[in-house]
PDB file of C-alpha atoms in Angstrom:
ATOM      1  CA  MET A   1      17.105  -1.669  -2.355  1.00 83.00           C
ATOM      2  CA  ILE A   2      18.181   1.306  -0.283  1.00 83.00           C
ATOM      3  CA  ASP A   3      21.621  -0.159   0.380  1.00 82.00           C
ATOM      4  CA  ASP A   4      21.971  -1.193  -3.266  1.00 87.00           C
ATOM      5  CA  LEU A   5      21.292   2.339  -4.480  1.00 87.00           C
ATOM      6  CA  PHE A   6      23.646   3.793  -1.875  1.00 84.00           C
ATOM      7  CA  ASN A   7      26.427   1.416  -2.943  1.00 81.00           C
ATOM      8  CA  LEU A   8      25.916   2.284  -6.604  1.00 87.00           C
ATOM      9  CA  ILE A   9      26.243   5.962  -5.763  1.00 86.00           C
ATOM     10  CA  ILE A  10      29.283   5.494  -3.519  1.00 85.00           C
ATOM     11  CA  ASN A  11      30.960   3.488  -6.277  1.00 82.00           C
ATOM     12  CA  LYS A  12      30.012   6.127  -8.871  1.00 86.00           C
ATOM     13  CA  SER A  13      28.155   3.619 -10.995  1.00 89.00           C
ATOM     14  CA  THR A  14      27.187   4.601 -14.502  1.00 91.00           C
ATOM     15  CA  GLN A  15      23.780   3.041 -13.783  1.00 94.00           C
ATOM     16  CA  ILE A  16      22.976   6.261 -11.946  1.00 92.00           C
ATOM     17  CA  PRO A  17      22.418   9.266 -14.260  1.00 93.00           C
ATOM     18  CA  ASN A  18      24.991  12.057 -14.045  1.00 93.00           C
ATOM     19  CA  GLU A  19      22.161  14.510 -13.492  1.00 93.00           C
ATOM     20  CA  PHE A  20      21.316  12.762 -10.212  1.00 93.00           C
ATOM     21  CA  TYR A  21      24.948  12.963  -9.083  1.00 92.00           C
ATOM     22  CA  THR A  22      24.759  16.697  -9.786  1.00 92.00           C
ATOM     23  CA  PHE A  23      21.696  16.999  -7.523  1.00 92.00           C
ATOM     24  CA  LEU A  24      23.473  15.088  -4.749  1.00 92.00           C
ATOM     25  CA  GLU A  25      26.526  17.308  -5.088  1.00 92.00           C
ATOM     26  CA  LYS A  26      24.360  20.422  -4.867  1.00 92.00           C
ATOM     27  CA  LEU A  27      22.767  19.015  -1.715  1.00 91.00           C
ATOM     28  CA  ASP A  28      26.203  18.169  -0.282  1.00 88.00           C
ATOM     29  CA  MET A  29      25.173  14.511  -0.067  1.00 85.00           C
ATOM     30  CA  LEU A  30      27.661  13.003  -2.474  1.00 82.00           C
ATOM     31  CA  TYR A  31      30.030  10.896  -0.413  1.00 74.00           C
ATOM     32  CA  THR A  32      32.984   8.848  -1.553  1.00 67.00           C
ATOM     33  CA  LYS A  33      34.300   5.514  -0.282  1.00 66.00           C
ATOM     34  CA  GLU A  34      37.251   7.362   1.238  1.00 63.00           C
ATOM     35  CA  ILE A  35      35.054   9.667   3.300  1.00 62.00           C
ATOM     36  CA  LEU A  36      33.042   6.712   4.551  1.00 60.00           C
ATOM     37  CA  GLU A  37      36.181   4.701   5.352  1.00 59.00           C
ATOM     38  CA  ILE A  38      37.826   7.515   7.336  1.00 55.00           C
ATOM     39  CA  GLY A  39      35.264   7.217  10.045  1.00 49.00           C
ATOM     40  CA  GLU A  40      31.841   6.010  10.799  1.00 55.00           C
ATOM     41  CA  LEU A  41      29.491   8.428   9.125  1.00 54.00           C
ATOM     42  CA  GLN A  42      26.983   9.409  11.751  1.00 56.00           C
ATOM     43  CA  ASN A  43      23.412   8.813  10.798  1.00 66.00           C
ATOM     44  CA  SER A  44      24.319   6.752   7.742  1.00 78.00           C
ATOM     45  CA  GLN A  45      20.841   5.173   7.740  1.00 82.00           C
ATOM     46  CA  MET A  46      19.312   8.636   7.611  1.00 87.00           C
ATOM     47  CA  LEU A  47      21.560   9.550   4.697  1.00 87.00           C
ATOM     48  CA  LYS A  48      20.651   6.355   2.845  1.00 88.00           C
ATOM     49  CA  GLU A  49      16.938   6.935   3.336  1.00 93.00           C
ATOM     50  CA  ILE A  50      17.135  10.582   2.279  1.00 94.00           C
ATOM     51  CA  ILE A  51      19.119   9.736  -0.852  1.00 93.00           C
ATOM     52  CA  TYR A  52      16.757   6.893  -1.719  1.00 95.00           C
ATOM     53  CA  THR A  53      13.728   9.160  -1.318  1.00 95.00           C
ATOM     54  CA  VAL A  54      15.320  11.908  -3.400  1.00 96.00           C
ATOM     55  CA  TYR A  55      16.064   9.288  -6.072  1.00 95.00           C
ATOM     56  CA  GLU A  56      12.441   8.135  -6.019  1.00 95.00           C
ATOM     57  CA  ILE A  57      11.340  11.741  -6.547  1.00 94.00           C
ATOM     58  CA  TYR A  58      13.975  12.161  -9.275  1.00 95.00           C
ATOM     59  CA  LYS A  59      12.445   9.208 -11.155  1.00 94.00           C
ATOM     60  CA  SER A  60       8.912  10.541 -10.743  1.00 92.00           C
ATOM     61  CA  ARG A  61       6.924  13.205 -12.556  1.00 88.00           C
ATOM     62  CA  CYS A  62       7.852  15.602  -9.733  1.00 87.00           C
ATOM     63  CA  SER A  63      11.572  15.536 -10.510  1.00 89.00           C
ATOM     64  CA  TYR A  64      11.583  19.277 -11.202  1.00 89.00           C
ATOM     65  CA  LEU A  65      11.126  19.803  -7.438  1.00 90.00           C
ATOM     66  CA  LEU A  66      14.718  18.701  -6.840  1.00 90.00           C
ATOM     67  CA  ALA A  67      15.849  22.157  -7.912  1.00 90.00           C
ATOM     68  CA  PHE A  68      14.109  23.562  -4.814  1.00 92.00           C
ATOM     69  CA  PHE A  69      15.442  21.032  -2.305  1.00 93.00           C
ATOM     70  CA  LYS A  70      17.880  22.138   0.362  1.00 93.00           C
ATOM     71  CA  ARG A  71      19.945  19.834   2.532  1.00 93.00           C
ATOM     72  CA  SER A  72      18.670  21.410   5.741  1.00 94.00           C
ATOM     73  CA  ASP A  73      15.031  20.975   4.645  1.00 94.00           C
ATOM     74  CA  LEU A  74      15.589  17.333   3.725  1.00 95.00           C
ATOM     75  CA  ILE A  75      17.096  16.650   7.139  1.00 93.00           C
ATOM     76  CA  ASN A  76      14.494  18.663   9.059  1.00 95.00           C
ATOM     77  CA  VAL A  77      11.563  16.966   7.330  1.00 95.00           C
ATOM     78  CA  TYR A  78      13.268  13.605   7.859  1.00 95.00           C
ATOM     79  CA  ASN A  79      13.630  14.239  11.595  1.00 94.00           C
ATOM     80  CA  ILE A  80      10.007  15.378  11.896  1.00 94.00           C
ATOM     81  CA  CYS A  81       8.872  12.242  10.063  1.00 94.00           C
ATOM     82  CA  LYS A  82      11.029  10.018  12.303  1.00 92.00           C
ATOM     83  CA  ASP A  83       9.498  11.641  15.387  1.00 91.00           C
ATOM     84  CA  GLU A  84       6.023  10.995  13.996  1.00 90.00           C
ATOM     85  CA  ALA A  85       6.964   7.423  13.087  1.00 87.00           C
ATOM     86  CA  ASP A  86       7.983   6.874  16.717  1.00 84.00           C
ATOM     87  CA  LYS A  87       4.548   8.073  17.868  1.00 87.00           C
ATOM     88  CA  LYS A  88       2.377   6.426  15.210  1.00 86.00           C
ATOM     89  CA  ASP A  89       2.257   3.117  13.436  1.00 84.00           C
ATOM     90  CA  ILE A  90       3.657   4.067  10.027  1.00 85.00           C
ATOM     91  CA  ASN A  91       4.001   1.004   7.802  1.00 86.00           C
ATOM     92  CA  ASN A  92       6.177   2.532   5.084  1.00 92.00           C
ATOM     93  CA  PHE A  93       8.479   5.260   6.378  1.00 93.00           C
ATOM     94  CA  ILE A  94       9.992   6.029   2.969  1.00 94.00           C
ATOM     95  CA  ALA A  95       6.551   6.621   1.429  1.00 94.00           C
ATOM     96  CA  TYR A  96       5.602   8.792   4.412  1.00 95.00           C
ATOM     97  CA  TYR A  97       8.809  10.819   4.116  1.00 95.00           C
ATOM     98  CA  LYS A  98       8.398  11.197   0.348  1.00 95.00           C
ATOM     99  CA  LYS A  99       4.813  12.425   0.741  1.00 94.00           C
ATOM    100  CA  SER A 100       5.944  14.846   3.451  1.00 94.00           C
ATOM    101  CA  LEU A 101       8.618  16.280   1.150  1.00 94.00           C
ATOM    102  CA  LEU A 102       6.153  16.646  -1.702  1.00 92.00           C
ATOM    103  CA  ASN A 103       3.712  18.374   0.645  1.00 91.00           C
ATOM    104  CA  ARG A 104       6.489  20.687   1.826  1.00 89.00           C
ATOM    105  CA  TYR A 105       7.039  21.830  -1.757  1.00 84.00           C
ATOM    106  CA  ALA A 106       3.357  21.623  -2.768  1.00 79.00           C
ATOM    107  CA  ASP A 107       3.260  25.287  -3.742  1.00 77.00           C
ATOM    108  CA  LYS A 108       5.840  24.485  -6.447  1.00 66.00           C
ATOM    109  CA  ILE A 109       3.860  21.561  -7.899  1.00 60.00           C
ATOM    110  CA  GLU A 110       2.481  22.356 -11.327  1.00 56.00           C
TER     111      GLU A 110
END
């Protein structure tokens, strides 16, 4: 699923709403095939998981939180979650990361 979503975005599929592309552009996470072909994008799995999680939030009732997201926060929270996942037995990393992001912006939740 994660790779499928990433490929749809890379190929600029119309199955993805334009509004979501706008969020990715704002977060400087909108990559093209050309950028990916030029060289191996470091941490491509991290990028895929961040984008997938942001998309999950976009589709949820908390989509308004995307306006508050910053690239650096997404990456920092991701790295903290990965460190925790290395220490603990976390069955679903994406769910853990999503919950961590929502908790990070909890003061903005209506």
